[in-house]
Short mmCIF file of N, CA and C in Angstrom, two decimals:
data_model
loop_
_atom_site.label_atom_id
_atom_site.label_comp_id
_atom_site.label_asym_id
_atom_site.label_seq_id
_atom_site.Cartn_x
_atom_site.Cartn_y
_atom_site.Cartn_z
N UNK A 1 -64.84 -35.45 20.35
CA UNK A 1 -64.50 -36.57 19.48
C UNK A 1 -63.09 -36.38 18.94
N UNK A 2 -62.18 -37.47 19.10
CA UNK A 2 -60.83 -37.29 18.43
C UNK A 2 -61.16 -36.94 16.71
N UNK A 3 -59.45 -36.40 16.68
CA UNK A 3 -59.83 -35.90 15.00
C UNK A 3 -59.42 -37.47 14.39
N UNK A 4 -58.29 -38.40 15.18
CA UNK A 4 -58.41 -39.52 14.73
C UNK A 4 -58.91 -40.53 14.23
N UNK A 5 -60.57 -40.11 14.57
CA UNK A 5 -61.34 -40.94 14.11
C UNK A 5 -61.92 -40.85 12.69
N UNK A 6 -61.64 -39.50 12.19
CA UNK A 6 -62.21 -39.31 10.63
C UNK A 6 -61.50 -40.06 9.42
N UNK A 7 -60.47 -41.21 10.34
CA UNK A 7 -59.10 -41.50 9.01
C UNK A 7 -59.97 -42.17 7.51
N UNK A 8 -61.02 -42.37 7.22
CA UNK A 8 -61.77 -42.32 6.18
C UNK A 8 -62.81 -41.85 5.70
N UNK A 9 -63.94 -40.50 6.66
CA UNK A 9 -65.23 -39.91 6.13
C UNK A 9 -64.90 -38.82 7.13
N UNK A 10 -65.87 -37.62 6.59
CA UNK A 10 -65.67 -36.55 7.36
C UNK A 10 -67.19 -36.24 7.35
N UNK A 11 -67.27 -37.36 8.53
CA UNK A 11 -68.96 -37.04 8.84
C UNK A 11 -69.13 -35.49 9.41
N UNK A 12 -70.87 -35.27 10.06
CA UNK A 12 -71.06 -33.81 10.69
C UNK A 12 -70.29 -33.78 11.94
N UNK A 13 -70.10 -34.59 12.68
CA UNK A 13 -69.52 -34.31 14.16
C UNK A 13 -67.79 -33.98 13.98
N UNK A 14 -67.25 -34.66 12.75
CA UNK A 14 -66.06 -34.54 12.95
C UNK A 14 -65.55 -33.17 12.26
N UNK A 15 -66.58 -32.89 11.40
CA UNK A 15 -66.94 -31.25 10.54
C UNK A 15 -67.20 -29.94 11.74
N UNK A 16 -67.88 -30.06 12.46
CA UNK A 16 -68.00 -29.60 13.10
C UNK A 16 -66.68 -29.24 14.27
N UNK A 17 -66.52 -30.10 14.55
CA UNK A 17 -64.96 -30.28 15.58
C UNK A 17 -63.64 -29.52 14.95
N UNK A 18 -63.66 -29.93 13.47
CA UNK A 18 -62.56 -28.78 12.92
C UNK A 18 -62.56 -27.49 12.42
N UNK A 19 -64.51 -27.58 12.60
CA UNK A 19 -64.69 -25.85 12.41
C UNK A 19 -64.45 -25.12 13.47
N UNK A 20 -64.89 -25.60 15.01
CA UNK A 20 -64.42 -24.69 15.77
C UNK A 20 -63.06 -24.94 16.17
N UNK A 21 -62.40 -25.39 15.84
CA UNK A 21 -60.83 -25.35 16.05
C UNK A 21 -60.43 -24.41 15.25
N UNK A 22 -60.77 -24.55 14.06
CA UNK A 22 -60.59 -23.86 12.63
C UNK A 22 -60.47 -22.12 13.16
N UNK A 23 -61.67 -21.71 13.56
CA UNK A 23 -62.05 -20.63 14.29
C UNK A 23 -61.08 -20.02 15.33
N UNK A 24 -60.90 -21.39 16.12
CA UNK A 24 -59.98 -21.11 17.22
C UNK A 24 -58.44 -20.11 16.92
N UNK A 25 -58.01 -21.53 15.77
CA UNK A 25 -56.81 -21.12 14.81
C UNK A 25 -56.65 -19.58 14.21
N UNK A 26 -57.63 -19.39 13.72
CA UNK A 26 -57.95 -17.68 12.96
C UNK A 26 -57.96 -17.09 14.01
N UNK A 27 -58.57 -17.15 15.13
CA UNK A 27 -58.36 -16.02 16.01
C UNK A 27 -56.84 -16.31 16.42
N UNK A 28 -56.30 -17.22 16.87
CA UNK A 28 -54.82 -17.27 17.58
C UNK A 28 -53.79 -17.00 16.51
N UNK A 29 -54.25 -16.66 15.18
CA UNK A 29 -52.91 -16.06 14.06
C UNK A 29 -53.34 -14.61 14.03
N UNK A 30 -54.38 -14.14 13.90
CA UNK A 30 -55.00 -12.68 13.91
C UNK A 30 -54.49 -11.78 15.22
N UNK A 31 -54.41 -12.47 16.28
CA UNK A 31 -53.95 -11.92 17.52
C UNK A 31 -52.30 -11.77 17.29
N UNK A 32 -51.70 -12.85 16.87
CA UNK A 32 -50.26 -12.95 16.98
C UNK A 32 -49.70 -12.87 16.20
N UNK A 33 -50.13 -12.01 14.41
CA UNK A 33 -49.63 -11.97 13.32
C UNK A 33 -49.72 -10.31 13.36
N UNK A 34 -50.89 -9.85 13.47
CA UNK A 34 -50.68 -8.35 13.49
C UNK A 34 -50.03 -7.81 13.67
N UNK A 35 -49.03 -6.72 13.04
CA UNK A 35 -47.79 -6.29 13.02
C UNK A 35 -48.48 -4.42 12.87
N UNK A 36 -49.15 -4.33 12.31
CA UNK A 36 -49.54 -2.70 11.90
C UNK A 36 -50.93 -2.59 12.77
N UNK A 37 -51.40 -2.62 12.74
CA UNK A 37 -53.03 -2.48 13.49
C UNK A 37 -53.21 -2.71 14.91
N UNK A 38 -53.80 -2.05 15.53
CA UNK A 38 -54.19 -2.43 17.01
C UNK A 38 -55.19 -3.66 16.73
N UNK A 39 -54.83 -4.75 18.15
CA UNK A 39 -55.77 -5.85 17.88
C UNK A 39 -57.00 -5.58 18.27
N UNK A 40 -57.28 -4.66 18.80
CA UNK A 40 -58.76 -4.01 19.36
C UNK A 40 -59.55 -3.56 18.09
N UNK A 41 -58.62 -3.72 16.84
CA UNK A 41 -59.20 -3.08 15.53
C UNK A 41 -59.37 -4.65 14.52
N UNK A 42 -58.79 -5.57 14.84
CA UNK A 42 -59.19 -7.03 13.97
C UNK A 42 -60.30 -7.42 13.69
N UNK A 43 -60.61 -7.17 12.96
CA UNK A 43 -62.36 -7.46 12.56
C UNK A 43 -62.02 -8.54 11.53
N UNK A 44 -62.81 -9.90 11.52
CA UNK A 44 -62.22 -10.94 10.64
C UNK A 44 -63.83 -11.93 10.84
N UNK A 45 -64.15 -11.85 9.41
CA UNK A 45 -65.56 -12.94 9.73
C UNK A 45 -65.22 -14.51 8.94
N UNK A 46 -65.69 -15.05 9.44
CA UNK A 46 -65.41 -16.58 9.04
C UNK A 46 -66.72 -17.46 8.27
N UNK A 47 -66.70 -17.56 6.42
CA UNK A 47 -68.18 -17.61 6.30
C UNK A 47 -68.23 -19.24 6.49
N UNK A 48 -69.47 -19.32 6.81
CA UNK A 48 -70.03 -20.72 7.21
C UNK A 48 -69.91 -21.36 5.66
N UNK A 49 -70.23 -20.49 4.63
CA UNK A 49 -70.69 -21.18 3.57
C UNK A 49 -69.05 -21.65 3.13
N UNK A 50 -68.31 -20.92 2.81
CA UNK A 50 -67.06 -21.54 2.54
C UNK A 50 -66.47 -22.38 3.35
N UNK A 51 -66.32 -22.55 4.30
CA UNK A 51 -66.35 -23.83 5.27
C UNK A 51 -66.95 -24.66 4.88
N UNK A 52 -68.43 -24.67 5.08
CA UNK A 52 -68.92 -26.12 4.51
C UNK A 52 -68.74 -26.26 3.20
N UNK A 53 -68.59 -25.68 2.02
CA UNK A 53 -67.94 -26.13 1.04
C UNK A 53 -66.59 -26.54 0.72
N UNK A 54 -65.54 -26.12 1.37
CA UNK A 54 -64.37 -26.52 1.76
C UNK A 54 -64.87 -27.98 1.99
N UNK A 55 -65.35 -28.03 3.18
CA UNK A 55 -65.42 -29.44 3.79
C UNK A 55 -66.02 -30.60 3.13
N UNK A 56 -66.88 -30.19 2.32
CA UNK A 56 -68.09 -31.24 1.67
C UNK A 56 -67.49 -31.64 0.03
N UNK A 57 -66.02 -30.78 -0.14
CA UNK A 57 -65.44 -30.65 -1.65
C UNK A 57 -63.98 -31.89 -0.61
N UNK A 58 -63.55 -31.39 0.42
CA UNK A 58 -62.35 -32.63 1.15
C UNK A 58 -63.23 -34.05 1.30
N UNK A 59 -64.82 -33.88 1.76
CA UNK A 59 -65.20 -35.15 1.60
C UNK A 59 -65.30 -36.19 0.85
N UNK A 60 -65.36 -35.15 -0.79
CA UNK A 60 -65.80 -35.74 -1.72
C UNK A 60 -64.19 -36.33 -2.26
N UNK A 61 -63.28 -35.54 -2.10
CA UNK A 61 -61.47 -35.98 -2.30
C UNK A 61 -60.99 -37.26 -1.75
N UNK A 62 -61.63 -37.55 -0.27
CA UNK A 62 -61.81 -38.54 0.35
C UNK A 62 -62.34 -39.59 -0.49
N UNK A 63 -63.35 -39.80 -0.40
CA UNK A 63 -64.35 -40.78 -1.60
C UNK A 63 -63.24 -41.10 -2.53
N UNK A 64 -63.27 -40.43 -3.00
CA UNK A 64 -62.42 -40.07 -4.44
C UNK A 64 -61.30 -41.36 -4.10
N UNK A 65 -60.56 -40.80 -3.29
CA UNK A 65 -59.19 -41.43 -3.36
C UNK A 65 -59.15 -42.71 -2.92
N UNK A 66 -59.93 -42.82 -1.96
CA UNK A 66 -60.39 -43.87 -1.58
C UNK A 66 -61.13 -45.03 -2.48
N UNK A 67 -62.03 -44.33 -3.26
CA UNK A 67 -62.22 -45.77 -4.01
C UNK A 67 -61.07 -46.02 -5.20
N UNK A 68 -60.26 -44.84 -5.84
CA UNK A 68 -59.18 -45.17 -6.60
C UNK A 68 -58.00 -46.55 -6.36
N UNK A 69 -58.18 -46.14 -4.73
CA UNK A 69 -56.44 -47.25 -3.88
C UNK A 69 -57.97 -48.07 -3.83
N UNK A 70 -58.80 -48.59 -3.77
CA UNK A 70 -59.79 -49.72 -3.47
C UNK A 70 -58.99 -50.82 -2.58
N UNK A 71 -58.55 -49.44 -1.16
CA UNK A 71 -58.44 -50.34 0.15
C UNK A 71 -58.89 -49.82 1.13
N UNK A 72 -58.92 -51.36 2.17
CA UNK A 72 -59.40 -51.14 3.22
C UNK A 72 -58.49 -50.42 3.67
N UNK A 73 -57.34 -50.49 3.98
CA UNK A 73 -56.31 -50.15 4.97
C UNK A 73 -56.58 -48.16 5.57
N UNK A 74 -57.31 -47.99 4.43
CA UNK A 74 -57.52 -46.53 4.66
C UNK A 74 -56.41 -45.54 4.21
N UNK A 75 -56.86 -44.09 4.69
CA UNK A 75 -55.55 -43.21 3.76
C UNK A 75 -55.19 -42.28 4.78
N UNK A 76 -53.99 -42.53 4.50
CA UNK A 76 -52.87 -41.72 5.49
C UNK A 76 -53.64 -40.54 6.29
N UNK A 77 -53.07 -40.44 7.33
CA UNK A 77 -53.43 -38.79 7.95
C UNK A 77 -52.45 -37.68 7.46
N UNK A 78 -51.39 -38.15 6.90
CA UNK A 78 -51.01 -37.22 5.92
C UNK A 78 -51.84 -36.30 4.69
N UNK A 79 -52.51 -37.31 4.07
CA UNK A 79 -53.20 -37.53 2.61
C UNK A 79 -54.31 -36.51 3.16
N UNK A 80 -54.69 -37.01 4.67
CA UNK A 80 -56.13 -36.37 4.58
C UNK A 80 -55.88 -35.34 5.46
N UNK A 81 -54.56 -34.81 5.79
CA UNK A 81 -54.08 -32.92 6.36
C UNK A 81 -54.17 -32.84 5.04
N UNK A 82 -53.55 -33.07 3.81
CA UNK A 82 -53.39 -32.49 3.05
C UNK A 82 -54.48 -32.04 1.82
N UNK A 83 -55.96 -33.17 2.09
CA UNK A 83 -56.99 -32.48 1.72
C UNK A 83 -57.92 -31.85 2.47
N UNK A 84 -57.12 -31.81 3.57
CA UNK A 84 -58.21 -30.34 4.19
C UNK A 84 -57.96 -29.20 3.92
N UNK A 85 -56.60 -29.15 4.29
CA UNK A 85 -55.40 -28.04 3.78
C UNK A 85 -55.76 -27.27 2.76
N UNK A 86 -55.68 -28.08 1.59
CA UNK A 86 -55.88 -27.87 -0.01
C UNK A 86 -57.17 -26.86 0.50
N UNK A 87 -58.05 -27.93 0.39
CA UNK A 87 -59.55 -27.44 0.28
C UNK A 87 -59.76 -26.29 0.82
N UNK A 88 -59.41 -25.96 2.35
CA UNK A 88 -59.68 -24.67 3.24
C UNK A 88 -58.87 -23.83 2.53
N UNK A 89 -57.78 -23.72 1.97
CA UNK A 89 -56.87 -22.68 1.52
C UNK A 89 -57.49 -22.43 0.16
N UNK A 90 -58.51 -23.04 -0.75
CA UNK A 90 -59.30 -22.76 -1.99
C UNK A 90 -60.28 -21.47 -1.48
N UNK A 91 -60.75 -22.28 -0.72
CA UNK A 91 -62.14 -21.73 -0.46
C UNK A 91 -62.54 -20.41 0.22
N UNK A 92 -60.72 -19.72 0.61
CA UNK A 92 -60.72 -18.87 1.81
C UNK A 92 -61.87 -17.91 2.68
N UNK A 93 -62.04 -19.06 3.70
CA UNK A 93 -63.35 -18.69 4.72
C UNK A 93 -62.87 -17.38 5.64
N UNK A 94 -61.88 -16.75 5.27
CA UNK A 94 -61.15 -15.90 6.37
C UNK A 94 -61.77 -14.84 5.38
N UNK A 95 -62.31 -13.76 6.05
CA UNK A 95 -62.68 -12.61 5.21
C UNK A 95 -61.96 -11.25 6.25
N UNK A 96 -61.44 -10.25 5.87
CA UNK A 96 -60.77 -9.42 6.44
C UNK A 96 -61.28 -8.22 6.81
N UNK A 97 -61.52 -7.22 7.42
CA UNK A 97 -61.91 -6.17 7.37
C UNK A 97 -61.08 -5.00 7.03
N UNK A 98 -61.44 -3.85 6.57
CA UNK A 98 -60.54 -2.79 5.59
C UNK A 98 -59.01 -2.62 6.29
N UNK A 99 -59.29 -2.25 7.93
CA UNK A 99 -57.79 -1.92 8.38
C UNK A 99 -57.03 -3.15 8.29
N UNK A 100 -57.56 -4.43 8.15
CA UNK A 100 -56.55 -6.20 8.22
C UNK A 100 -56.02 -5.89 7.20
N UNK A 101 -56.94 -5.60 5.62
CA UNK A 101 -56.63 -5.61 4.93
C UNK A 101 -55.32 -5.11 4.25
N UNK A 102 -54.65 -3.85 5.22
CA UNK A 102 -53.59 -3.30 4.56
C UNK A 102 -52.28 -3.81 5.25
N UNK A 103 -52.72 -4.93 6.21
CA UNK A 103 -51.48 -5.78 6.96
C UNK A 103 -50.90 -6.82 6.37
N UNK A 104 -50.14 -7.05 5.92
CA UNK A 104 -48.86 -8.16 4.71
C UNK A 104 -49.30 -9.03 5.70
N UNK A 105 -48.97 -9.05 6.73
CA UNK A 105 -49.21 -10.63 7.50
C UNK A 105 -50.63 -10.95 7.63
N UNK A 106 -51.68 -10.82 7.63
CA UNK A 106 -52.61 -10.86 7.82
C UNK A 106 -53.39 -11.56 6.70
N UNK A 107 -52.78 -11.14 5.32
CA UNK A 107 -53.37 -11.29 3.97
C UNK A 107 -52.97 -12.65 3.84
N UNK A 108 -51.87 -13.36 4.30
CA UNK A 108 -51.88 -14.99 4.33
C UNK A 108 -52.55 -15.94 5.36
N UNK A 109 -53.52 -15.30 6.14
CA UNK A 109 -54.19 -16.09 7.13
C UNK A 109 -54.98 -17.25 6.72
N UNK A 110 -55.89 -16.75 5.52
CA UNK A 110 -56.39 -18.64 4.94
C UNK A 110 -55.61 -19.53 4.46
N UNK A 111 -54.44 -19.41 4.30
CA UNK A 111 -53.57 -20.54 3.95
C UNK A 111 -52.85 -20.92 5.05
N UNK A 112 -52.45 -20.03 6.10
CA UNK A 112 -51.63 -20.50 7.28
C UNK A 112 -52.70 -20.93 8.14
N UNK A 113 -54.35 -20.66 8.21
CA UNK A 113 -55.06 -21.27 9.44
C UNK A 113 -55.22 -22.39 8.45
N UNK A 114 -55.11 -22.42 7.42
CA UNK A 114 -55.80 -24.25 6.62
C UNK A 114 -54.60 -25.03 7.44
N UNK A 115 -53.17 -24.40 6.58
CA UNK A 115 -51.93 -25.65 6.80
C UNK A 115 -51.91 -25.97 8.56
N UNK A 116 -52.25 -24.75 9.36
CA UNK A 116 -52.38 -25.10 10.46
C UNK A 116 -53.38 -25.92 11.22
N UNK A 117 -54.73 -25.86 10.78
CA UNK A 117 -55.55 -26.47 11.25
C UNK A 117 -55.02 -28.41 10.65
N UNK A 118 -54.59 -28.50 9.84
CA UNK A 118 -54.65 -29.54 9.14
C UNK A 118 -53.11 -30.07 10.26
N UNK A 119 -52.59 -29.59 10.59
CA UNK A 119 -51.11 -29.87 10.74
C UNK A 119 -51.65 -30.40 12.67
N UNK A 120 -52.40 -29.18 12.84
CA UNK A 120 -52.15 -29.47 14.44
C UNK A 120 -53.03 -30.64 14.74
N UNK A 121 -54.47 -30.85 14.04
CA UNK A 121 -55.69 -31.48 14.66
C UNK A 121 -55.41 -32.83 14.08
N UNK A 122 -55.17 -32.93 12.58
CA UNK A 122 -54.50 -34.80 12.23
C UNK A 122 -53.25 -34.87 12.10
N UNK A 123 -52.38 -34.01 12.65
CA UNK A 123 -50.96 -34.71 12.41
C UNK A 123 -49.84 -34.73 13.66
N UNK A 124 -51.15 -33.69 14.76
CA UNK A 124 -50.49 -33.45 16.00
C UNK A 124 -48.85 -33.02 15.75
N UNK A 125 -49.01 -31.71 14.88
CA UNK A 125 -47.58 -31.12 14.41
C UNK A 125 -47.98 -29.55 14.92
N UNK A 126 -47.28 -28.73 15.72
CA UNK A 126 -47.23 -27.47 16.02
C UNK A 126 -46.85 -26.63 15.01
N UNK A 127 -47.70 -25.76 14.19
CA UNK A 127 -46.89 -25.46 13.00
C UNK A 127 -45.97 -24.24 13.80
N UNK A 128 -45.87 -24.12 14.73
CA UNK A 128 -44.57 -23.04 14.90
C UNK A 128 -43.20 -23.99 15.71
N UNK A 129 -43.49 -25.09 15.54
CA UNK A 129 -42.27 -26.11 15.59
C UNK A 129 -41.86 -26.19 14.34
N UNK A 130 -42.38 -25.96 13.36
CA UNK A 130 -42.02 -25.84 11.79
C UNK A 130 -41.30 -24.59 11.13
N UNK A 131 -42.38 -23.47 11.64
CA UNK A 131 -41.96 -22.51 11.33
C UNK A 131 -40.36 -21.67 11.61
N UNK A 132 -39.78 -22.68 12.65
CA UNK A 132 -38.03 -21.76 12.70
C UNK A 132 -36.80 -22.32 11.55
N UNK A 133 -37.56 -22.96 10.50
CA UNK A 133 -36.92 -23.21 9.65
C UNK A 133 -37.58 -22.82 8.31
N UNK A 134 -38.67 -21.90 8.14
CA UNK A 134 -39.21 -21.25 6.87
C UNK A 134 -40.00 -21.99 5.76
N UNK A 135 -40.27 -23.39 6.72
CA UNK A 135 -40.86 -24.56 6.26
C UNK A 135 -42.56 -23.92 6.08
N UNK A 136 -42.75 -23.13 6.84
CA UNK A 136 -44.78 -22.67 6.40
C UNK A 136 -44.55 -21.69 5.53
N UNK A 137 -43.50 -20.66 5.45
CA UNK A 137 -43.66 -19.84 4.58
C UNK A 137 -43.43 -20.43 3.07
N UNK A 138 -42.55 -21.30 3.37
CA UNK A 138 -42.59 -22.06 1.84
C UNK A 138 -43.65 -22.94 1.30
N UNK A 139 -44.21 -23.49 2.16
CA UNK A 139 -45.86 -24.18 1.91
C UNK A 139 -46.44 -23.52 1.62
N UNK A 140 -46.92 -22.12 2.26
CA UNK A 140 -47.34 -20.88 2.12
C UNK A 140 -47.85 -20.34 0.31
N UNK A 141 -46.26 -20.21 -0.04
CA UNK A 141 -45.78 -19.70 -0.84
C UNK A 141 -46.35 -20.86 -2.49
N UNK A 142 -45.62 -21.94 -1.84
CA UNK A 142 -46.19 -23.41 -3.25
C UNK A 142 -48.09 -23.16 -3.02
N UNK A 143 -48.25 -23.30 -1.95
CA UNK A 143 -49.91 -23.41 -2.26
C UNK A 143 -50.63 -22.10 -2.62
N UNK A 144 -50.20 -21.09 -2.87
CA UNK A 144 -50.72 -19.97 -3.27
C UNK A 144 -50.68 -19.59 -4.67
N UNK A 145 -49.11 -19.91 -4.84
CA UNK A 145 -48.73 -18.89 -6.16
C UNK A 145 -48.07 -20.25 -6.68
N UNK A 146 -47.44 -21.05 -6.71
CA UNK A 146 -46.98 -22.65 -7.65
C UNK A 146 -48.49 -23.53 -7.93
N UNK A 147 -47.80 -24.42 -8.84
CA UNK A 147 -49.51 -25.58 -8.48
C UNK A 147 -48.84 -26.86 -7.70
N UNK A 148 -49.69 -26.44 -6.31
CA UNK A 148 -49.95 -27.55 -5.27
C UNK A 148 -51.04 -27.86 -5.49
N UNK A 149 -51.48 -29.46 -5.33
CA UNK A 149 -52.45 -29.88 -5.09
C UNK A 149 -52.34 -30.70 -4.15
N UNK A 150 -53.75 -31.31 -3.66
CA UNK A 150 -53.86 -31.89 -2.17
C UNK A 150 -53.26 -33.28 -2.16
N UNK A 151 -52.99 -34.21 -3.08
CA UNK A 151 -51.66 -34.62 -2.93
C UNK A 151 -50.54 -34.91 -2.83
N UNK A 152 -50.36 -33.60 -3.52
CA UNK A 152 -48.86 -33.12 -3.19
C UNK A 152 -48.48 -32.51 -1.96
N UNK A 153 -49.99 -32.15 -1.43
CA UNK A 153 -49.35 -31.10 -0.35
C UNK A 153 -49.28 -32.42 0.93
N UNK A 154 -50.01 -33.79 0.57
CA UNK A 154 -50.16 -35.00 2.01
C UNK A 154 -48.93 -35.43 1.40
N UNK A 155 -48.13 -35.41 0.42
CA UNK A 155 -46.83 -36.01 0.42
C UNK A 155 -46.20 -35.00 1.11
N UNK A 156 -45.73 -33.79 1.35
CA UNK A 156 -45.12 -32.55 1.61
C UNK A 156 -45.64 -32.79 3.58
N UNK A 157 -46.65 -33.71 3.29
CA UNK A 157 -47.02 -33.89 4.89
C UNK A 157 -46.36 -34.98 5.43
N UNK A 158 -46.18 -35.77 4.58
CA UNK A 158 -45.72 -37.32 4.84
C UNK A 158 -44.52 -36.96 5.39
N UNK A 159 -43.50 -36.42 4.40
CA UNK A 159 -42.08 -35.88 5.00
C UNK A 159 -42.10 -35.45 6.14
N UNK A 160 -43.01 -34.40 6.49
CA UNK A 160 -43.13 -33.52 8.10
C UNK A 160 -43.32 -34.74 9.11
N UNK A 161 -44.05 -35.74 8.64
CA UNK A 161 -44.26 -36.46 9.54
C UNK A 161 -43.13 -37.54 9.95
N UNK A 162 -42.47 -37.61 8.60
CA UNK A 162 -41.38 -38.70 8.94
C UNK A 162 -39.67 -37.78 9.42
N UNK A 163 -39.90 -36.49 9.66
CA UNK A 163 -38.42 -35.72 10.32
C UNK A 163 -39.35 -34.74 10.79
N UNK A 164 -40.36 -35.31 11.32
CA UNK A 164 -41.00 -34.80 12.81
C UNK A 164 -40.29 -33.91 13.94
N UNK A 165 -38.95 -34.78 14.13
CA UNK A 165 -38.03 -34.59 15.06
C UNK A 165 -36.93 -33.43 14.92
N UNK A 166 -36.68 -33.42 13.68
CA UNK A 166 -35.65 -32.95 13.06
C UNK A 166 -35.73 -31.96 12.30
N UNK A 167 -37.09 -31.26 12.02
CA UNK A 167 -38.07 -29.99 11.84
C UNK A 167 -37.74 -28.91 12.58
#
């Protein structure tokens, strides 16, 4: 099922579709972020429960915003990378094991697989087309330790989307 189709509810099928991407994502930063550790040593569990709470707290953001603008027209795929984003980077479903744990790169993986999952699946943006200009580490950085919230972070998306090119 396209991720296109969730542009107003995040029913089970389309929940499902960005969990195993989601998954996908954590393993393809865990492999290619490790800098200290053998990858034969990455032990990284992904809990179901923070996922579906992530997801069922973006559904409810959805609702939310949606009946606030009380339109049809629906809400950006910006708006709604940026409450998945939010949400998955709250909830961090990435759990580490002791040797991940002492790897600097590794320790930002729930915020770079959220902004990533959110970036690649509704905004069809490569976040390492982003990344040669220090544009994730600074997202990174606001959604961790500044106060971002999830519409600040679909405006912060809106831009990506409108110098797409020029990123």
């Amino acid at each position: 099922m396209p991720i296109d189709d969730l542009l107003l509810e995040l029913n089970q099928a389309t929940i499902e579709e960005l969990t195993r991407q989601y998954v996908e994502i954590v393993r393809e930063i865990a492999n290619s972020m490790s800098t200290h550790i053998s990858k034969s040593n990455i032990d990284i569990d992904i809990s179901k429960k923070s996922l579906s709470l992530a997801f069922a707290e973006a559904a409810a953001d959805l609702r939310i915003i949606s009946m606030r603008r009380n339109t049809t027209l629906g809400i950006s795929p910006a708006k709604i990378a940026g409450i998945v984003a939010f949400r998955l980077a709250r909830f961090s479903p990435v759990h580490l094991c002791h040797a991940a744990l002492e790897d600097d790169t590794l320790l930002r993986i729930n915020e770079l697989a959220a902004l990533a999952l959110a970036l690649k699946t509704i905004l069809h943006i490569n976040i390492t087309d982003i990344s040669k200009k220090y544009v994730t580490m600074e997202l990174q950085y606001n959604l961790v330790r500044r106060h971002m919230n999830q519409e600040t972070l679909g405006m912060v998306f809106e831009t990506l989307l409108a110098t797409k090119n020029s990123v």
